[in-house]
Structure formats: C-alpha cells, structure tokens
Short mmCIF file of C-alpha atoms in Angstrom, two decimals:
data_model
loop_
_atom_site.label_atom_id
_atom_site.label_comp_id
_atom_site.label_asym_id
_atom_site.label_seq_id
_atom_site.Cartn_x
_atom_site.Cartn_y
_atom_site.Cartn_z
CA MET A 233 0.00 0.00 0.00
CA ALA A 234 1.46 3.31 -1.08
CA GLU A 235 1.74 5.81 1.73
CA LYS A 236 3.56 8.67 0.01
CA GLY A 237 2.52 12.08 1.26
CA PHE A 238 1.26 10.79 4.62
CA SER A 239 2.51 12.27 7.88
CA LEU A 240 4.18 10.07 10.48
CA GLN A 241 0.97 10.08 12.53
CA GLN A 242 -1.10 9.08 9.49
CA LYS A 243 1.31 6.25 8.70
CA ALA A 244 0.97 5.07 12.30
CA GLU A 245 -2.84 5.14 11.98
CA LEU A 246 -2.71 3.10 8.77
CA PHE A 247 -0.35 0.59 10.40
CA LEU A 248 -2.69 0.27 13.39
CA ALA A 249 -5.63 -0.19 10.99
CA ARG A 250 -3.84 -3.13 9.34
CA LEU A 251 -3.27 -4.71 12.75
CA LEU A 252 -6.87 -4.15 13.87
CA ARG A 253 -8.17 -5.91 10.76
CA PHE A 254 -6.96 -9.25 12.14
CA MET A 255 -8.45 -8.76 15.61
CA PRO A 256 -11.86 -9.85 16.92
CA ILE A 257 -14.53 -7.18 16.61
CA ASP A 258 -14.78 -6.43 20.32
CA VAL A 259 -11.01 -6.23 20.80
CA ALA A 260 -10.64 -3.74 17.94
CA SER A 261 -13.59 -1.65 19.16
CA ASP A 262 -12.36 -1.68 22.77
CA ILE A 263 -8.89 -0.52 21.70
CA GLY A 264 -10.56 2.42 19.98
CA ALA A 265 -12.61 3.14 23.09
CA TRP A 266 -9.47 3.16 25.26
CA LEU A 267 -7.66 5.47 22.85
CA GLY A 268 -10.71 7.75 22.78
CA ARG A 269 -10.93 8.01 26.58
CA ARG A 270 -7.19 8.68 26.77
CA SER A 271 -7.45 11.41 24.13
CA ALA A 272 -10.46 13.01 25.84
CA ARG A 273 -8.81 13.19 29.27
CA LYS A 274 -5.68 14.75 27.76
CA ALA A 275 -7.73 17.31 25.82
CA ILE A 276 -9.74 18.21 28.94
CA ARG A 277 -6.51 18.74 30.86
CA LEU A 278 -5.09 20.93 28.06
CA LYS A 279 -8.38 22.85 27.67
CA ARG A 280 -8.65 22.28 23.92
CA LYS A 281 -11.10 24.50 22.00
CA TRP A 282 -13.22 21.55 20.93
CA VAL A 283 -13.61 20.55 24.57
CA ALA A 284 -15.06 24.01 25.30
CA ARG A 285 -17.52 23.52 22.42
CA LEU A 286 -18.57 20.16 23.83
CA HIS A 287 -19.09 21.71 27.28
CA GLN A 288 -21.32 24.34 25.69
CA ASN A 289 -23.23 21.84 23.57
CA PHE A 290 -23.91 19.40 26.40
CA GLU A 291 -25.05 22.28 28.60
CA ARG A 292 -27.36 23.81 25.99
CA LEU A 293 -28.67 20.64 24.35
CA GLU A 294 -28.85 18.29 27.35
CA GLY A 295 -29.21 20.85 30.14
CA ILE A 296 -26.14 19.58 32.04
CA HIS A 297 -24.96 22.44 34.25
CA ASP A 298 -22.41 20.55 36.37
CA PRO A 299 -18.93 20.77 34.73
CA GLN A 300 -17.85 17.37 36.07
CA ALA A 301 -20.97 15.72 34.69
CA ARG A 302 -20.28 17.36 31.33
CA GLU A 303 -16.71 16.05 31.41
CA GLY A 304 -18.11 12.57 31.86
CA ARG A 305 -20.29 13.02 28.77
CA ILE A 306 -17.31 14.41 26.82
CA ILE A 307 -15.25 11.32 27.65
CA GLU A 308 -18.15 9.06 26.61
CA HIS A 309 -18.51 10.95 23.33
CA ILE A 310 -14.82 10.73 22.42
CA GLU A 311 -14.82 7.06 23.45
CA HIS A 312 -17.49 6.58 20.78
CA ILE A 313 -15.37 8.47 18.22
CA GLY A 314 -12.41 6.24 19.09
CA ARG A 315 -14.55 3.16 18.51
CA VAL A 316 -15.73 4.53 15.15
CA TYR A 317 -12.16 4.90 13.85
CA ALA A 318 -10.98 1.56 15.24
CA GLU A 319 -13.99 -0.26 13.79
CA TYR A 320 -13.25 0.72 10.17
CA PRO A 321 -10.87 -2.22 9.60
CA VAL A 322 -13.44 -4.72 10.98
CA LEU A 323 -16.59 -3.03 9.69
CA HIS A 324 -17.14 -5.80 7.13
CA LYS A 325 -17.37 -8.24 10.06
CA ILE A 326 -19.63 -5.90 12.04
CA ALA A 327 -21.94 -5.62 9.01
CA ALA A 328 -22.19 -9.40 8.74
CA GLU A 329 -22.52 -10.21 12.45
CA ARG A 330 -23.56 -7.16 14.47
CA LEU A 331 -25.98 -5.09 12.35
CA THR A 332 -29.74 -5.50 12.66
CA VAL A 333 -32.25 -3.62 10.53
CA ARG A 334 -35.66 -2.33 11.62
CA GLY A 335 -38.29 -0.99 9.24
CA SER A 336 -37.42 -2.87 6.04
CA GLU A 337 -41.10 -2.79 5.08
CA HIS A 338 -40.69 0.87 4.14
CA LEU A 339 -38.41 -0.18 1.28
CA SER A 340 -40.20 -3.33 0.16
CA ASN A 341 -42.76 -1.81 -2.23
CA ILE A 342 -40.62 0.86 -3.86
CA ASN A 343 -39.74 0.43 -7.51
CA GLY A 344 -37.54 2.86 -9.39
CA PRO A 345 -35.30 5.61 -8.08
CA ILE A 346 -35.12 6.43 -4.38
CA ILE A 347 -33.30 8.97 -2.21
CA CYS A 348 -32.05 7.71 1.15
CA VAL A 349 -31.13 10.42 3.64
CA SER A 350 -28.98 9.71 6.66
CA ALA A 351 -26.68 11.32 9.23
CA HIS A 352 -23.34 10.78 10.92
CA THR A 353 -24.80 8.82 13.84
CA GLY A 354 -23.66 5.44 15.17
CA HIS A 355 -21.31 4.09 12.51
CA TRP A 356 -22.83 5.77 9.47
CA GLU A 357 -20.66 3.78 7.04
CA LEU A 358 -23.00 0.84 7.71
CA MET A 359 -25.57 2.66 5.58
CA ALA A 360 -23.84 1.12 2.57
CA GLU A 361 -24.57 -2.35 3.96
CA VAL A 362 -28.23 -1.40 4.47
CA MET A 363 -28.45 -0.39 0.81
CA ARG A 364 -26.70 -3.59 -0.28
CA ARG A 365 -29.11 -5.77 1.72
CA HIS A 366 -32.09 -4.08 0.08
CA ASP A 367 -30.64 -4.30 -3.45
CA ILE A 368 -30.43 -0.53 -3.83
CA MET A 369 -27.87 0.40 -6.43
CA GLY A 370 -26.78 3.82 -5.33
CA ALA A 371 -24.62 6.86 -5.76
CA VAL A 372 -23.18 8.18 -2.50
CA LEU A 373 -22.18 11.82 -2.10
CA TYR A 374 -19.14 12.16 0.17
CA ASP A 375 -16.87 14.95 1.37
CA PRO A 376 -13.22 14.39 0.36
CA ILE A 377 -11.85 15.26 3.81
CA PRO A 378 -8.30 16.69 4.09
CA ASP A 379 -7.07 13.75 6.22
CA LYS A 380 -5.97 11.43 3.41
CA ALA A 381 -5.34 8.45 5.70
CA ARG A 382 -8.86 8.50 7.13
CA LEU A 383 -10.35 9.15 3.69
CA GLN A 384 -8.48 6.12 2.39
CA GLN A 385 -9.97 3.94 5.14
CA ALA A 386 -13.47 5.28 4.53
CA LEU A 387 -13.40 4.82 0.75
CA LYS A 388 -11.99 1.33 1.14
CA ILE A 389 -14.93 0.14 3.24
CA ARG A 390 -17.50 2.01 1.12
CA ARG A 391 -16.23 0.34 -2.04
CA TYR A 392 -16.27 -3.02 -0.26
CA PHE A 393 -19.98 -2.69 0.53
CA CYS A 394 -20.97 -0.89 -2.69
CA PRO A 395 -18.36 -1.63 -5.35
CA GLU A 396 -18.41 0.60 -8.39
CA ASP A 397 -17.91 -2.34 -10.75
CA THR A 398 -21.39 -3.58 -9.80
CA GLY A 399 -23.05 -0.29 -10.71
CA ASN A 400 -22.60 1.88 -7.62
CA ARG A 401 -20.91 5.26 -7.59
CA HIS A 402 -19.03 7.33 -4.98
CA ILE A 403 -19.25 11.02 -5.88
CA PRO A 404 -17.01 13.58 -4.13
CA ALA A 405 -18.62 16.90 -3.20
CA SER A 406 -17.80 19.47 -5.88
CA PRO A 407 -19.44 22.20 -7.99
CA THR A 408 -20.50 19.50 -10.48
CA ALA A 409 -21.74 16.95 -7.92
CA ALA A 410 -25.40 18.05 -8.08
CA ARG A 411 -25.43 17.53 -11.84
CA GLU A 412 -23.92 14.04 -11.44
CA LEU A 413 -26.49 13.13 -8.77
CA LEU A 414 -29.35 14.31 -10.97
CA SER A 415 -28.08 12.28 -13.91
CA TRP A 416 -27.84 9.22 -11.67
CA LEU A 417 -31.37 9.73 -10.34
CA LYS A 418 -32.80 10.11 -13.85
CA SER A 419 -31.23 6.78 -14.78
CA GLY A 420 -33.60 5.11 -12.29
CA ARG A 421 -31.10 4.37 -9.54
CA GLY A 422 -30.82 5.45 -5.90
CA LEU A 423 -28.97 8.14 -3.98
CA LEU A 424 -27.58 8.30 -0.46
CA LEU A 425 -27.19 11.79 1.00
CA TYR A 426 -25.92 12.65 4.48
CA ILE A 427 -27.89 15.76 5.40
CA ASP A 428 -25.86 16.84 8.46
CA GLU A 429 -22.70 17.77 6.55
CA GLU A 430 -19.91 19.92 8.02
CA LYS A 431 -18.51 22.56 5.67
CA ASP A 432 -16.57 25.80 6.13
CA GLY A 433 -16.46 25.28 9.90
CA LEU A 434 -20.26 24.96 10.13
CA VAL A 435 -22.61 22.03 10.65
CA TRP A 436 -25.37 22.80 8.15
CA SER A 437 -28.19 20.93 9.86
CA PRO A 438 -30.07 20.24 12.07
CA ALA A 439 -31.08 23.69 13.29
CA LEU A 440 -30.89 23.05 17.05
CA GLY A 441 -32.20 26.56 17.68
CA ARG A 442 -30.35 28.20 14.79
CA GLN A 443 -31.80 29.88 11.71
CA LEU A 444 -30.64 27.67 8.84
CA PRO A 445 -30.03 28.94 5.32
CA PHE A 446 -31.97 27.36 2.47
CA ALA A 447 -28.90 25.46 1.32
CA GLY A 448 -26.87 22.31 1.86
CA ASN A 449 -27.52 18.60 1.41
CA ARG A 450 -30.84 18.75 3.27
CA VAL A 451 -32.22 21.25 0.78
CA MET A 452 -30.64 19.40 -2.16
CA ALA A 453 -32.44 16.21 -1.10
CA ALA A 454 -35.74 18.08 -0.79
CA LYS A 455 -35.36 19.73 -4.20
CA LEU A 456 -34.54 16.46 -5.96
CA ALA A 457 -37.39 14.58 -4.27
CA VAL A 458 -40.01 17.23 -5.05
CA LYS A 459 -38.92 18.05 -8.59
CA HIS A 460 -38.62 14.42 -9.70
CA ASP A 461 -41.33 12.91 -7.45
CA VAL A 462 -38.93 10.43 -5.88
CA PRO A 463 -39.50 8.68 -2.50
CA LEU A 464 -37.36 10.18 0.27
CA ILE A 465 -36.52 7.61 2.96
CA PRO A 466 -34.87 8.59 6.29
CA ILE A 467 -32.49 5.92 7.62
CA HIS A 468 -30.01 6.22 10.45
CA ILE A 469 -27.61 3.95 12.32
CA GLN A 470 -27.68 3.63 16.11
CA ARG A 471 -24.93 2.22 18.31
CA LYS A 472 -26.72 -0.14 20.70
CA ASN A 473 -23.94 -1.55 22.88
CA GLY A 474 -20.23 -1.74 22.15
CA ALA A 475 -19.85 -2.79 18.51
CA HIS A 476 -23.52 -3.71 18.02
CA TYR A 477 -25.63 -1.55 15.71
CA GLU A 478 -29.17 -1.14 14.47
CA ALA A 479 -30.29 0.57 11.26
CA VAL A 480 -33.69 2.25 11.59
CA ILE A 481 -35.60 2.74 8.34
CA GLU A 482 -38.50 5.19 8.62
CA ALA A 483 -41.57 5.86 6.51
CA PRO A 484 -41.09 8.06 3.44
CA ILE A 485 -41.28 11.82 3.89
CA VAL A 486 -44.71 13.02 2.71
CA VAL A 487 -44.93 16.16 0.59
CA GLY A 488 -47.54 18.46 2.13
CA ASP A 489 -48.24 21.71 0.28
CA THR A 490 -48.04 20.94 -3.45
CA SER A 491 -49.52 24.23 -4.70
CA SER A 492 -46.02 25.34 -5.68
CA ARG A 493 -42.71 23.54 -6.05
CA LEU A 494 -40.94 26.05 -3.79
CA ARG A 495 -43.43 25.63 -0.93
CA ALA A 496 -43.33 21.86 -1.31
CA THR A 497 -39.53 21.93 -1.20
CA GLU A 498 -39.52 24.16 1.88
CA ASP A 499 -41.98 21.79 3.58
CA VAL A 500 -39.87 18.71 2.83
CA ALA A 501 -36.67 20.48 3.94
CA ALA A 502 -38.38 21.42 7.23
CA GLN A 503 -39.50 17.81 7.75
CA LEU A 504 -35.96 16.60 7.12
CA ASN A 505 -34.65 19.03 9.73
CA ASP A 506 -37.21 17.74 12.24
CA VAL A 507 -36.24 14.12 11.58
CA LEU A 508 -32.53 14.89 11.86
CA GLU A 509 -33.01 16.94 15.01
CA ARG A 510 -34.91 14.05 16.59
CA TRP A 511 -32.14 11.60 15.75
CA VAL A 512 -29.45 13.87 17.18
CA LYS A 513 -31.30 14.78 20.38
CA GLU A 514 -32.22 11.16 21.10
CA ASP A 515 -28.57 10.08 20.93
CA LEU A 516 -26.43 13.21 21.17
CA GLY A 517 -23.26 11.49 22.38
CA HIS A 518 -23.12 9.24 19.31
CA TRP A 519 -23.33 12.09 16.78
CA TYR A 520 -20.00 12.59 15.02
CA TRP A 521 -20.25 16.35 14.47
CA LEU A 522 -20.96 17.30 18.09
CA ALA A 523 -17.44 18.62 18.77
CA GLN A 524 -17.50 20.67 15.55
CA LEU A 525 -20.93 22.19 16.24
CA ASN A 526 -20.74 25.89 17.12
CA LEU A 527 -24.27 27.04 17.90
CA ASP A 528 -23.24 30.71 17.94
CA LYS A 529 -21.34 30.86 14.65
CA PRO A 530 -23.39 32.64 11.96
CA PHE A 531 -23.93 31.20 8.50
CA PRO A 532 -22.51 33.20 5.58
CA GLY A 533 -24.76 35.65 3.76
#
C-alpha cells in the first residue's frame, strides 16, 4: 500500500488499521474506546477548544450544568469516536454479524429511483450495507476530507460494501456533484445523501435553535425529491452496545403543500430538519459532528 505524502501520525494510523483488521470485533472496538478516553482526558486537561464547544453543547442541548458531569459526557462521546475509527478495519465483520435492521417494510414496495437520507450517527458507514441488503444500487455523495489516511480507510470500506464495478458510484462533493447526482437519479437508480454535513467550519443541519439557510444537502435532497417525485426515505444507524448496531428505516417523507414547487420543497426540507433533530437529540453522544458544532457561529450571507 502506497503511503507517500502521509505524515508520520497518518502512517501510524494506517499501520494500526492493518493490525486491527486481524483482531476480533470487540477487541478492535475496545482498543478504539481506550484510545478515545485517553485522548479526551488529555484534551480536557489541556483545555482544547473543541472541549469548550462540547461543554457548551452538552449544557445547551442536554441541560447539564455541572462541569464534572459534562466532562463525563465528553469522555463518553470521544470514546465513541475512538470506537468509530478503530472499527473501520473490521466493519465488514460488524456488518455481517452485528448489524440489525428495523423498518425494512418501508423499502419493500418501492420500484424505481429512491433517495435515502442519513446522518453521521452510530457508525454511518454501515448505511452502505443497508443499501446492499435491500438491493439498492446507489450513488453516494461524500466529502473528500483533508485527512488522506482516514479518507483512504473510509473509501476502502464504502467500495467493499458498494463496489463501483457492480453499478454503484461514490461522488465527491464538488461544484458538479449536483449535476452528477441528478443524472444518476434520472437513470432510475438510488442516492444516499448525508444531510448533516460539516462545511466551512459549520454544521449545516439540524437547526438546534439556529436559523438555517436554504442550502446544503438537506435542501438538495428536498429539491430532488419534489422536482422528480422520488421517494425520500430517512435511515439512520444507532450504536446499541459496544460494537452492536441497528439501522432504523423510517416511513417516506410526505410532501404536504403541493400548490407550488418552492413551498413543497420548503416543507420537505423542514421535515428533514425535524427528523434529523430528533435523531441527534435522542442520541447526542453518538453524533460525530458534536465537537465541531458551534451554535453561535453565523452562517454566511
């Protein structure tokens, strides 16, 4: 495996990933949990900026006013993040042995194109396995993150679950991505969009008390669904216990006001925010973007 251009830390992460691949699921996940707790305690001691954001978010979103109690939640959250990273090399085994699916009936009678919307909860990469189990050939929009080592791990597992040589597609976010997604949808195939994306230092949804701009993946999903009359299915992954997961498939989003395309799109986008906000609030500590969320940072424009 070529590792040119990687930092020493990234090379160490890739080496650890190769070792973890040969370990039992629980051992790999527990190593990640230990590394996460260790990292969290060090960051708390050093008063990192992201720790301050987590203090603020746990206080405002969970009503935890005691600093020590918030520190406990911060450690739990980063333990989860540690598990997420350590589980990448064994995610194929987790998908086969530790993933249950609830709500498959919502996908059983759908023929033709479909838009699945999800979020960075639990281990979101298992969404690809959910699509595979339900024979959904899909295009997945992803953010080409700056950390090349972690991007390499993510793309490796995504292409394992949904290989491109069987008709799937992995589309990096770009100015032309929307056009590619539309072309894919018109061909009669499915899309997977994560509607809680982080971009330009902002988490673009859910609102969580903020005034959101009419932009981002949430609005893109709403526009595509309304304009092309395509079913919009919310699905998210929950961590149940350790390295055990459940995918929850919900009923399709229903378009309310159809008197104009704009109002219909606004209605669907609002429903998507409500769904996403419910997911996040029900399981805040297992939401990946929690440490990046700045509730006071204004959106551009």
